């Protein structure tokens, strides 16, 4: 299975990190409400897609990865940056799903509000997963091609297996 | 009182999506939750209670431009980390300029009628 649930990653986090993210999320929602009431619904609507907690999330991911590598005696700075970059790549793909949520909500909310939320969430999930799956499949193919080019005599099956992990 | 409710609902929605993202692997898949509509769910829900469906429609339309800006922002963060070897905090903060530029640009060009 490509996607896995891992509870071990929760152990690497501290309780105050969850409180910090809760506070940032709450602050972003309050700020969006203030902007909407002072500058109008349209301008406030832009801030529904503000990456308010992304700064905190990406920084935590980098720090966790660095800590994990340092405990193994390695310099984890580069791995930390790569982990944060992968998270950003996922967010880029998820933003297409977010546009799907906004589009379906915009279409439906004046007809049926609950349906607008439900369809919006289904759109976000379906579009995000579909785009991520296409992106990942292409990434694996490009890597396999590059490996085959660099090592034409190598075992292709072995390479393909190592790429899916 | 209204802003206390906003803070609690928004914080809870963001925490739930962040928690889900923390549990999932690979990291690129978990990253999808970085673009979850968590603040949107809380804000649009409150907008429907306080105002009307038209108000939420206008916000939903503007959110499409915000999501496009988020795409540019995330790509910018990714490039700053991978090509220029920046750390996550400065990369995510500097890239906010790109988000603001694209979001307000699209709002001016395409969303002015909203």
Short mmCIF file of C-alpha atoms in Angstrom, two decimals:
data_model
loop_
_atom_site.label_atom_id
_atom_site.label_comp_id
_atom_site.label_asym_id
_atom_site.label_seq_id
_atom_site.Cartn_x
_atom_site.Cartn_y
_atom_site.Cartn_z
CA UNK A 1 0.00 0.00 0.00
CA UNK A 2 1.40 3.44 -0.96
CA UNK A 3 -0.11 5.46 1.90
CA UNK A 4 0.46 4.36 5.48
CA UNK A 5 -0.71 5.44 8.91
CA UNK A 6 2.23 5.85 11.29
CA UNK A 7 1.61 6.61 14.97
CA UNK A 8 5.35 6.65 15.71
CA UNK A 9 5.67 10.12 14.16
CA UNK A 10 3.32 11.47 16.84
CA UNK A 11 5.87 10.50 19.50
CA UNK A 12 8.49 12.82 18.02
CA UNK A 13 6.25 15.83 18.65
CA UNK A 14 5.86 17.76 21.90
CA UNK A 15 2.52 18.70 23.47
CA UNK A 16 3.28 22.42 23.15
CA UNK A 17 3.63 22.05 19.37
CA UNK A 18 -0.04 21.01 19.17
CA UNK A 19 -1.06 23.94 21.36
CA UNK A 20 1.00 26.29 19.16
CA UNK A 21 -0.73 25.02 16.02
CA UNK A 22 -4.13 25.27 17.70
CA UNK A 23 -3.37 28.89 18.63
CA UNK A 24 -2.11 29.71 15.12
CA UNK A 25 -5.19 28.15 13.51
CA UNK A 26 -7.47 30.04 15.88
CA UNK A 27 -5.62 33.29 15.26
CA UNK A 28 -5.84 32.79 11.47
CA UNK A 29 -9.62 32.26 11.72
CA UNK A 30 -10.02 35.38 13.88
CA UNK A 31 -7.85 37.40 11.47
CA UNK A 32 -9.91 36.21 8.47
CA UNK A 33 -13.10 37.28 10.28
CA UNK A 34 -11.64 40.70 11.07
CA UNK A 35 -10.47 41.23 7.47
CA UNK A 36 -13.89 40.20 6.14
CA UNK A 37 -15.76 42.57 8.46
CA UNK A 38 -13.44 45.53 7.77
CA UNK A 39 -12.61 45.10 4.08
CA UNK A 40 -15.48 42.99 2.78
CA UNK A 41 -16.27 39.32 2.15
CA UNK A 42 -14.34 39.17 -1.11
CA UNK A 43 -11.01 40.27 0.34
CA UNK A 44 -11.60 38.17 3.44
CA UNK A 45 -12.28 35.15 1.23
CA UNK A 46 -8.74 35.29 -0.14
CA UNK A 47 -7.42 34.67 3.37
CA UNK A 48 -9.35 31.39 3.63
CA UNK A 49 -6.42 29.95 1.66
CA UNK A 50 -3.67 31.76 3.58
CA UNK A 51 -0.94 29.28 4.55
CA UNK A 52 -1.17 30.49 8.14
CA UNK A 53 0.09 27.39 9.91
CA UNK A 54 2.32 26.18 7.09
CA UNK A 55 5.31 28.12 8.49
CA UNK A 56 4.97 26.31 11.81
CA UNK A 57 4.29 22.89 10.25
CA UNK A 58 7.23 23.01 7.83
CA UNK A 59 9.60 24.23 10.56
CA UNK A 60 8.50 21.43 12.89
CA UNK A 61 8.92 18.82 10.14
CA UNK A 62 12.45 20.06 9.45
CA UNK A 63 13.35 20.06 13.16
CA UNK A 64 11.92 16.57 13.74
CA UNK A 65 13.83 15.15 10.77
CA UNK A 66 17.06 16.85 11.86
CA UNK A 67 16.64 15.53 15.41
CA UNK A 68 16.06 12.00 14.10
CA UNK A 69 19.18 12.08 11.92
CA UNK A 70 21.35 13.66 14.63
CA UNK A 71 20.36 10.95 17.08
CA UNK A 72 21.74 8.49 14.50
CA UNK A 73 25.00 10.47 14.39
CA UNK A 74 24.33 12.17 11.05
CA UNK A 75 24.10 15.81 10.05
CA UNK A 76 20.38 16.10 9.44
CA UNK A 77 20.19 19.64 8.02
CA UNK A 78 19.85 18.61 4.37
CA UNK A 79 17.41 15.80 5.19
CA UNK A 80 15.37 18.23 7.23
CA UNK A 81 15.15 20.63 4.29
CA UNK A 82 14.17 17.77 1.97
CA UNK A 83 11.43 16.63 4.35
CA UNK A 84 10.03 20.17 4.55
CA UNK A 85 10.25 20.46 0.75
CA UNK A 86 8.26 17.24 0.32
CA UNK A 87 5.64 18.67 2.65
CA UNK A 88 5.55 21.83 0.52
CA UNK A 89 5.17 19.72 -2.64
CA UNK A 90 2.22 17.99 -1.01
CA UNK A 91 0.71 21.35 -0.09
CA UNK A 92 1.10 22.51 -3.71
CA UNK A 93 -0.90 19.46 -4.84
CA UNK A 94 -3.40 19.95 -2.02
CA UNK A 95 -3.97 23.55 -3.11
CA UNK A 96 -5.52 22.20 -6.32
CA UNK A 97 -7.90 20.21 -4.12
CA UNK A 98 -8.56 23.36 -2.12
CA UNK A 99 -9.52 25.16 -5.33
CA UNK A 100 -11.91 22.25 -5.99
CA UNK A 101 -13.44 22.73 -2.53
CA UNK A 102 -13.87 26.48 -3.10
CA UNK A 103 -15.31 26.02 -6.60
CA UNK A 104 -17.93 23.44 -5.58
CA UNK A 105 -18.82 25.42 -2.44
CA UNK A 106 -19.26 28.57 -4.53
CA UNK A 107 -21.53 26.69 -6.96
CA UNK A 108 -23.71 25.01 -4.34
CA UNK A 109 -23.93 27.14 -1.21
CA UNK A 110 -26.86 29.29 -2.33
CA UNK A 111 -28.88 26.15 -3.15
CA UNK A 112 -28.11 23.83 -0.24
CA UNK A 113 -25.59 24.79 2.44
CA UNK A 114 -24.94 21.40 4.04
CA UNK A 115 -24.57 19.79 0.63
CA UNK A 116 -22.08 22.54 -0.31
CA UNK A 117 -19.85 21.62 2.65
CA UNK A 118 -20.17 17.88 2.03
CA UNK A 119 -19.48 18.09 -1.71
CA UNK A 120 -16.66 20.58 -1.05
CA UNK A 121 -14.91 18.17 1.32
CA UNK A 122 -15.38 15.26 -1.09
CA UNK A 123 -13.94 17.43 -3.89
CA UNK A 124 -10.93 18.42 -1.77
CA UNK A 125 -10.24 14.78 -0.87
CA UNK A 126 -10.80 13.34 -4.35
CA UNK A 127 -8.92 16.04 -6.29
CA UNK A 128 -6.00 16.11 -3.83
CA UNK A 129 -5.56 12.32 -3.87
CA UNK A 130 -5.92 12.12 -7.66
CA UNK A 131 -3.38 14.87 -8.31
CA UNK A 132 -0.97 13.40 -5.74
CA UNK A 133 -1.28 9.94 -7.29
CA UNK A 134 -0.53 11.27 -10.81
CA UNK A 135 2.40 13.33 -9.48
CA UNK A 136 3.88 10.35 -7.60
CA UNK A 137 3.50 7.98 -10.54
CA UNK A 138 5.30 10.42 -12.84
CA UNK A 139 8.02 11.01 -10.24
CA UNK A 140 8.69 7.28 -9.92
CA UNK A 141 8.82 6.89 -13.70
CA UNK A 142 11.22 9.82 -14.14
CA UNK A 143 13.50 8.46 -11.40
CA UNK A 144 13.42 4.95 -12.85
CA UNK A 145 14.35 6.34 -16.28
CA UNK A 146 17.21 8.37 -14.79
CA UNK A 147 18.51 5.33 -12.90
CA UNK A 148 18.29 3.15 -16.00
CA UNK A 149 20.22 5.80 -17.97
CA UNK A 150 22.94 6.08 -15.32
CA UNK A 151 23.21 2.34 -14.83
CA UNK A 152 22.16 0.58 -18.08
CA UNK A 153 23.48 -2.82 -16.94
CA UNK A 154 21.79 -2.64 -13.54
CA UNK A 155 18.80 -4.61 -12.41
CA UNK A 156 15.73 -2.53 -13.29
CA UNK A 157 13.36 -4.47 -11.07
CA UNK A 158 15.61 -3.90 -8.09
CA UNK A 159 15.60 -0.15 -8.80
CA UNK A 160 11.84 -0.03 -9.23
CA UNK A 161 11.38 -1.79 -5.90
CA UNK A 162 13.64 0.63 -4.05
CA UNK A 163 11.81 3.65 -5.49
CA UNK A 164 8.41 2.71 -4.17
CA UNK A 165 9.52 2.75 -0.54
CA UNK B 1 -17.67 36.35 22.30
CA UNK B 2 -17.88 35.90 18.53
CA UNK B 3 -14.10 36.02 18.18
CA UNK B 4 -13.59 33.56 21.03
CA UNK B 5 -15.86 31.13 19.16
CA UNK B 6 -13.92 31.80 15.94
CA UNK B 7 -10.64 31.13 17.73
CA UNK B 8 -11.82 27.84 19.24
CA UNK B 9 -13.54 26.51 16.11
CA UNK B 10 -10.64 27.54 13.85
CA UNK B 11 -8.04 26.13 16.22
CA UNK B 12 -9.89 22.85 16.48
CA UNK B 13 -10.38 22.50 12.70
CA UNK B 14 -6.71 23.26 12.00
CA UNK B 15 -5.54 20.86 14.75
CA UNK B 16 -7.65 17.98 13.41
CA UNK B 17 -6.21 18.29 9.89
CA UNK B 18 -2.67 18.80 11.24
CA UNK B 19 -3.03 15.70 13.44
CA UNK B 20 -4.19 13.64 10.46
CA UNK B 21 -1.27 14.93 8.40
CA UNK B 22 1.19 13.98 11.15
CA UNK B 23 0.01 10.36 11.10
CA UNK B 24 0.23 9.77 7.36
CA UNK B 25 3.15 8.65 5.23
CA UNK B 26 4.74 9.36 2.76
CA UNK B 27 5.51 12.98 3.59
CA UNK B 28 4.29 14.31 0.24
CA UNK B 29 0.86 12.76 0.94
CA UNK B 30 0.83 14.18 4.48
CA UNK B 31 1.63 17.55 2.89
CA UNK B 32 -1.81 17.52 1.23
CA UNK B 33 -3.17 18.33 4.69
CA UNK B 34 -1.11 21.52 4.68
CA UNK B 35 -3.62 22.75 2.12
CA UNK B 36 -6.71 21.41 3.88
CA UNK B 37 -9.64 23.87 3.99
CA UNK B 38 -9.55 23.98 7.81
CA UNK B 39 -9.75 27.76 8.31
CA UNK B 40 -12.28 27.87 5.46
CA UNK B 41 -14.60 25.32 7.12
CA UNK B 42 -14.68 27.33 10.34
CA UNK B 43 -14.98 30.75 8.69
CA UNK B 44 -17.58 29.77 6.08
CA UNK B 45 -19.67 28.00 8.74
CA UNK B 46 -19.67 31.13 10.91
CA UNK B 47 -20.37 33.32 7.85
CA UNK B 48 -23.50 31.28 7.11
CA UNK B 49 -24.72 31.64 10.69
CA UNK B 50 -23.96 35.37 10.94
CA UNK B 51 -24.74 36.53 7.41
CA UNK B 52 -26.33 34.65 4.51
CA UNK B 53 -25.50 32.25 1.70
CA UNK B 54 -24.61 35.11 -0.69
CA UNK B 55 -21.91 36.33 1.73
CA UNK B 56 -20.43 32.81 1.83
CA UNK B 57 -20.64 32.59 -1.98
CA UNK B 58 -18.52 35.73 -2.32
CA UNK B 59 -15.98 34.32 0.14
CA UNK B 60 -15.96 30.97 -1.68
CA UNK B 61 -15.27 32.66 -5.01
CA UNK B 62 -12.38 34.68 -3.57
CA UNK B 63 -11.02 31.51 -1.98
CA UNK B 64 -10.42 30.08 -5.47
CA UNK B 65 -7.91 32.90 -6.11
CA UNK B 66 -6.41 32.31 -2.67
CA UNK B 67 -5.94 28.62 -3.52
CA UNK B 68 -4.16 29.55 -6.77
CA UNK B 69 -1.87 31.79 -4.70
CA UNK B 70 -1.27 28.88 -2.32
CA UNK B 71 -0.12 26.74 -5.26
CA UNK B 72 2.46 29.39 -6.23
CA UNK B 73 3.45 29.83 -2.57
CA UNK B 74 4.04 26.09 -2.03
CA UNK B 75 6.11 25.77 -5.21
CA UNK B 76 8.17 28.80 -4.11
CA UNK B 77 8.79 27.23 -0.69
CA UNK B 78 9.80 23.94 -2.32
CA UNK B 79 12.29 25.72 -4.63
CA UNK B 80 13.80 27.81 -1.81
CA UNK B 81 14.38 24.66 0.23
CA UNK B 82 15.69 22.39 -2.53
CA UNK B 83 17.58 24.73 -4.87
CA UNK B 84 18.74 27.47 -2.50
CA UNK B 85 19.08 25.29 0.63
CA UNK B 86 17.13 27.72 2.82
CA UNK B 87 15.73 26.63 6.15
CA UNK B 88 11.99 26.10 6.46
CA UNK B 89 11.16 29.15 8.57
CA UNK B 90 12.74 31.84 6.34
CA UNK B 91 11.56 30.03 3.18
CA UNK B 92 7.93 29.87 4.34
CA UNK B 93 7.97 33.49 5.53
CA UNK B 94 9.61 34.99 2.42
CA UNK B 95 7.31 33.01 0.12
CA UNK B 96 4.34 34.77 1.76
CA UNK B 97 5.24 37.73 -0.46
CA UNK B 98 4.47 35.50 -3.47
CA UNK B 99 1.15 34.47 -1.89
CA UNK B 100 0.13 38.10 -1.26
CA UNK B 101 1.23 39.19 -4.75
CA UNK B 102 -0.65 36.40 -6.58
CA UNK B 103 -3.74 36.52 -4.35
CA UNK B 104 -4.21 40.27 -4.59
CA UNK B 105 -3.25 40.27 -8.27
CA UNK B 106 -5.88 37.66 -9.14
CA UNK B 107 -8.40 39.44 -6.91
CA UNK B 108 -7.83 42.69 -8.79
CA UNK B 109 -7.87 41.14 -12.25
CA UNK B 110 -10.48 38.39 -11.97
CA UNK B 111 -12.29 38.75 -8.68
CA UNK B 112 -13.08 42.45 -8.61
CA UNK B 113 -16.70 41.76 -9.44
CA UNK B 114 -17.14 39.57 -6.39
#
